[in-house]
Amino acid sequence: MTRLASVLGFVSCALLSTGVSAQSSEIFVCVGENGEKQFTNTGNVKTCKRMDVQPILTLPASRVPQARSAVQPSAEPRASVSPASFPRVDGDTQRTRDSDRRRILEDELRAEEERLAKLKSEFNNGEPERRGDERNFVLYKERTQRLQEDIARTENNVRALAREMSLLKIQ
């Protein structure tokens, strides 16, 4: 008798737990007094409408077997990473390209630093001068916020360009 009771208890718990998970997956759309929509898992019949949402099914990606190569990998590191048929550039051409790249990065860095200095002077430590079209305080605050965002973006650009310059080989 106790075994039958334990089996019945287990089955009833299993059935109740599946009922709870199905109940918790219902989604209702409720329209508030202001006309804004709210999504909840419980809903009032008068102001909410139940949505029919299909359960999300996720499948793992299928694995593609790797092709086995006929050549066994050697323990020795290869001297050249690129294949032999890959076109080579002579040293003078590469040095010219590197110097051009350095010059371009220096020009961009100088331009970004000038832009940053201009933005900071216009920002005036959080109190930029008001323009004639900014009689409304909200417009003034929006421009101040835009200036802050522009300063942050330009500072990030300066850091990125400086990091890129540091990665170049010293000539």
Tab-separated table of C-alpha atoms in Angstrom:
chain	number	residue	atom	x	y	z
A	1	MET	CA	0.000	0.000	0.000
A	2	THR	CA	2.806	2.453	0.779
A	3	ARG	CA	4.441	1.750	-2.564
A	4	LEU	CA	1.201	2.534	-4.377
A	5	ALA	CA	0.850	5.760	-2.386
A	6	SER	CA	4.395	6.844	-3.216
A	7	VAL	CA	3.867	6.109	-6.932
A	8	LEU	CA	0.605	8.057	-6.916
A	9	GLY	CA	2.311	10.915	-5.075
A	10	PHE	CA	5.104	11.001	-7.656
A	11	VAL	CA	2.668	10.931	-10.580
A	12	SER	CA	0.525	13.684	-9.071
A	13	CYS	CA	3.605	15.858	-8.436
A	14	ALA	CA	4.738	15.310	-12.022
A	15	LEU	CA	1.320	16.251	-13.379
A	16	LEU	CA	1.117	19.329	-11.189
A	17	SER	CA	4.582	20.493	-12.186
A	18	THR	CA	3.749	20.213	-15.894
A	19	GLY	CA	0.555	22.163	-15.295
A	20	VAL	CA	2.494	24.911	-13.539
A	21	SER	CA	5.010	25.227	-16.359
A	22	ALA	CA	2.242	25.414	-18.953
A	23	GLN	CA	0.429	28.008	-16.857
A	24	SER	CA	3.568	30.128	-16.437
A	25	SER	CA	4.177	30.199	-20.188
A	26	GLU	CA	0.980	32.157	-20.902
A	27	ILE	CA	1.510	35.776	-21.878
A	28	PHE	CA	-1.125	38.489	-21.669
A	29	VAL	CA	-1.163	41.924	-23.300
A	30	CYS	CA	-2.841	44.490	-21.073
A	31	VAL	CA	-3.708	48.018	-22.201
A	32	GLY	CA	-3.253	50.576	-19.424
A	33	GLU	CA	-5.239	53.737	-18.780
A	34	ASN	CA	-2.793	55.785	-20.868
A	35	GLY	CA	-3.079	53.356	-23.773
A	36	GLU	CA	0.344	51.818	-23.182
A	37	LYS	CA	0.773	48.077	-23.562
A	38	GLN	CA	2.064	45.903	-20.738
A	39	PHE	CA	3.048	42.261	-21.048
A	40	THR	CA	2.401	40.049	-18.021
A	41	ASN	CA	2.020	36.385	-17.140
A	42	THR	CA	-1.293	37.039	-15.355
A	43	GLY	CA	-4.127	39.003	-16.828
A	44	ASN	CA	-7.464	40.600	-16.057
A	45	VAL	CA	-10.138	39.347	-18.442
A	46	LYS	CA	-11.515	42.837	-19.134
A	47	THR	CA	-8.312	44.736	-19.927
A	48	CYS	CA	-5.977	41.931	-21.034
A	49	LYS	CA	-5.857	39.670	-24.034
A	50	ARG	CA	-4.095	36.299	-24.037
A	51	MET	CA	-1.446	35.901	-26.731
A	52	ASP	CA	-0.887	32.673	-28.607
A	53	VAL	CA	2.860	32.238	-28.379
A	54	GLN	CA	4.460	29.073	-29.661
A	55	PRO	CA	7.153	27.594	-27.438
A	56	ILE	CA	10.681	28.295	-28.555
A	57	LEU	CA	12.460	25.238	-29.829
A	58	THR	CA	16.228	25.318	-29.878
A	59	LEU	CA	18.305	22.732	-31.623
A	60	PRO	CA	22.052	22.396	-31.338
A	61	ALA	CA	24.000	23.042	-34.495
A	62	SER	CA	25.028	19.960	-36.373
A	63	ARG	CA	28.710	19.207	-36.283
A	64	VAL	CA	30.548	18.938	-39.541
A	65	PRO	CA	33.203	16.243	-39.445
A	66	GLN	CA	36.655	17.585	-40.113
A	67	ALA	CA	38.354	16.316	-43.218
A	68	ARG	CA	41.465	14.342	-42.456
A	69	SER	CA	44.514	15.434	-44.329
A	70	ALA	CA	46.843	12.911	-45.927
A	71	VAL	CA	49.865	14.708	-44.505
A	72	GLN	CA	50.464	14.268	-40.793
A	73	PRO	CA	51.227	17.526	-38.967
A	74	SER	CA	54.839	17.786	-37.940
A	75	ALA	CA	56.024	18.827	-34.521
A	76	GLU	CA	58.404	21.398	-36.032
A	77	PRO	CA	57.055	24.945	-36.506
A	78	ARG	CA	56.936	26.131	-40.070
A	79	ALA	CA	59.245	28.945	-41.063
A	80	SER	CA	56.719	30.583	-43.392
A	81	VAL	CA	53.039	31.057	-42.620
A	82	SER	CA	51.993	32.035	-46.130
A	83	PRO	CA	51.980	29.528	-48.992
A	84	ALA	CA	54.792	29.538	-51.510
A	85	SER	CA	52.481	30.783	-54.279
A	86	PHE	CA	51.524	33.864	-52.230
A	87	PRO	CA	52.936	37.043	-53.829
A	88	ARG	CA	55.867	38.594	-51.988
A	89	VAL	CA	56.600	42.298	-51.588
A	90	ASP	CA	60.171	43.537	-51.594
A	91	GLY	CA	61.530	45.387	-48.562
A	92	ASP	CA	61.545	48.875	-50.097
A	93	THR	CA	57.892	48.630	-51.121
A	94	GLN	CA	56.908	47.416	-47.645
A	95	ARG	CA	58.871	50.221	-45.959
A	96	THR	CA	57.127	52.742	-48.229
A	97	ARG	CA	53.738	51.291	-47.314
A	98	ASP	CA	54.613	51.339	-43.614
A	99	SER	CA	55.749	54.959	-43.754
A	100	ASP	CA	52.583	55.925	-45.655
A	101	ARG	CA	50.483	54.170	-43.035
A	102	ARG	CA	52.361	55.911	-40.218
A	103	ARG	CA	51.893	59.305	-41.924
A	104	ILE	CA	48.163	58.680	-42.432
A	105	LEU	CA	47.733	57.631	-38.800
A	106	GLU	CA	49.675	60.685	-37.600
A	107	ASP	CA	47.469	62.964	-39.723
A	108	GLU	CA	44.302	61.340	-38.395
A	109	LEU	CA	45.583	61.547	-34.818
A	110	ARG	CA	46.451	65.233	-35.226
A	111	ALA	CA	43.000	65.973	-36.719
A	112	GLU	CA	41.218	64.119	-33.894
A	113	GLU	CA	43.274	65.937	-31.246
A	114	GLU	CA	42.383	69.285	-32.851
A	115	ARG	CA	38.714	68.279	-32.931
A	116	LEU	CA	38.906	67.250	-29.267
A	117	ALA	CA	40.455	70.585	-28.276
A	118	LYS	CA	37.740	72.469	-30.195
A	119	LEU	CA	34.951	70.409	-28.593
A	120	LYS	CA	36.379	70.883	-25.092
A	121	SER	CA	36.644	74.644	-25.565
A	122	GLU	CA	33.053	74.767	-26.838
A	123	PHE	CA	31.898	72.537	-23.950
A	124	ASN	CA	33.435	75.000	-21.462
A	125	ASN	CA	33.491	72.547	-18.510
A	126	GLY	CA	29.818	71.673	-18.866
A	127	GLU	CA	28.547	75.218	-19.373
A	128	PRO	CA	28.717	76.067	-23.087
A	129	GLU	CA	27.629	79.515	-24.175
A	130	ARG	CA	23.978	79.724	-25.127
A	131	ARG	CA	23.089	80.322	-28.732
A	132	GLY	CA	20.289	82.572	-29.901
A	133	ASP	CA	18.087	79.639	-30.883
A	134	GLU	CA	18.432	78.036	-27.430
A	135	ARG	CA	15.971	80.100	-25.446
A	136	ASN	CA	14.421	76.856	-24.319
A	137	PHE	CA	16.513	75.200	-21.583
A	138	VAL	CA	15.805	71.731	-23.006
A	139	LEU	CA	17.494	72.641	-26.297
A	140	TYR	CA	20.515	73.900	-24.373
A	141	LYS	CA	20.700	70.669	-22.353
A	142	GLU	CA	20.402	68.564	-25.518
A	143	ARG	CA	23.319	70.411	-27.109
A	144	THR	CA	25.344	70.008	-23.916
A	145	GLN	CA	24.610	66.271	-23.943
A	146	ARG	CA	25.606	66.019	-27.620
A	147	LEU	CA	28.860	67.815	-26.865
A	148	GLN	CA	29.608	65.381	-24.037
A	149	GLU	CA	28.960	62.422	-26.335
A	150	ASP	CA	31.120	63.940	-29.081
A	151	ILE	CA	33.955	64.507	-26.605
A	152	ALA	CA	33.767	60.916	-25.354
A	153	ARG	CA	33.706	59.556	-28.914
A	154	THR	CA	36.648	61.720	-29.970
A	155	GLU	CA	38.659	60.695	-26.890
A	156	ASN	CA	38.038	57.052	-27.816
A	157	ASN	CA	39.204	57.781	-31.370
A	158	VAL	CA	42.394	59.412	-30.072
A	159	ARG	CA	43.106	56.401	-27.830
A	160	ALA	CA	42.472	53.966	-30.695
A	161	LEU	CA	44.750	55.886	-33.060
A	162	ALA	CA	47.489	56.100	-30.412
A	163	ARG	CA	47.181	52.344	-29.818
A	164	GLU	CA	47.408	51.724	-33.566
A	165	MET	CA	50.505	53.927	-33.765
A	166	SER	CA	52.154	51.993	-30.939
A	167	LEU	CA	51.666	48.741	-32.860
A	168	LEU	CA	53.629	49.981	-35.864
A	169	LYS	CA	57.229	48.876	-36.172
A	170	ILE	CA	59.683	51.548	-35.155
A	171	GLN	CA	61.694	52.536	-38.210
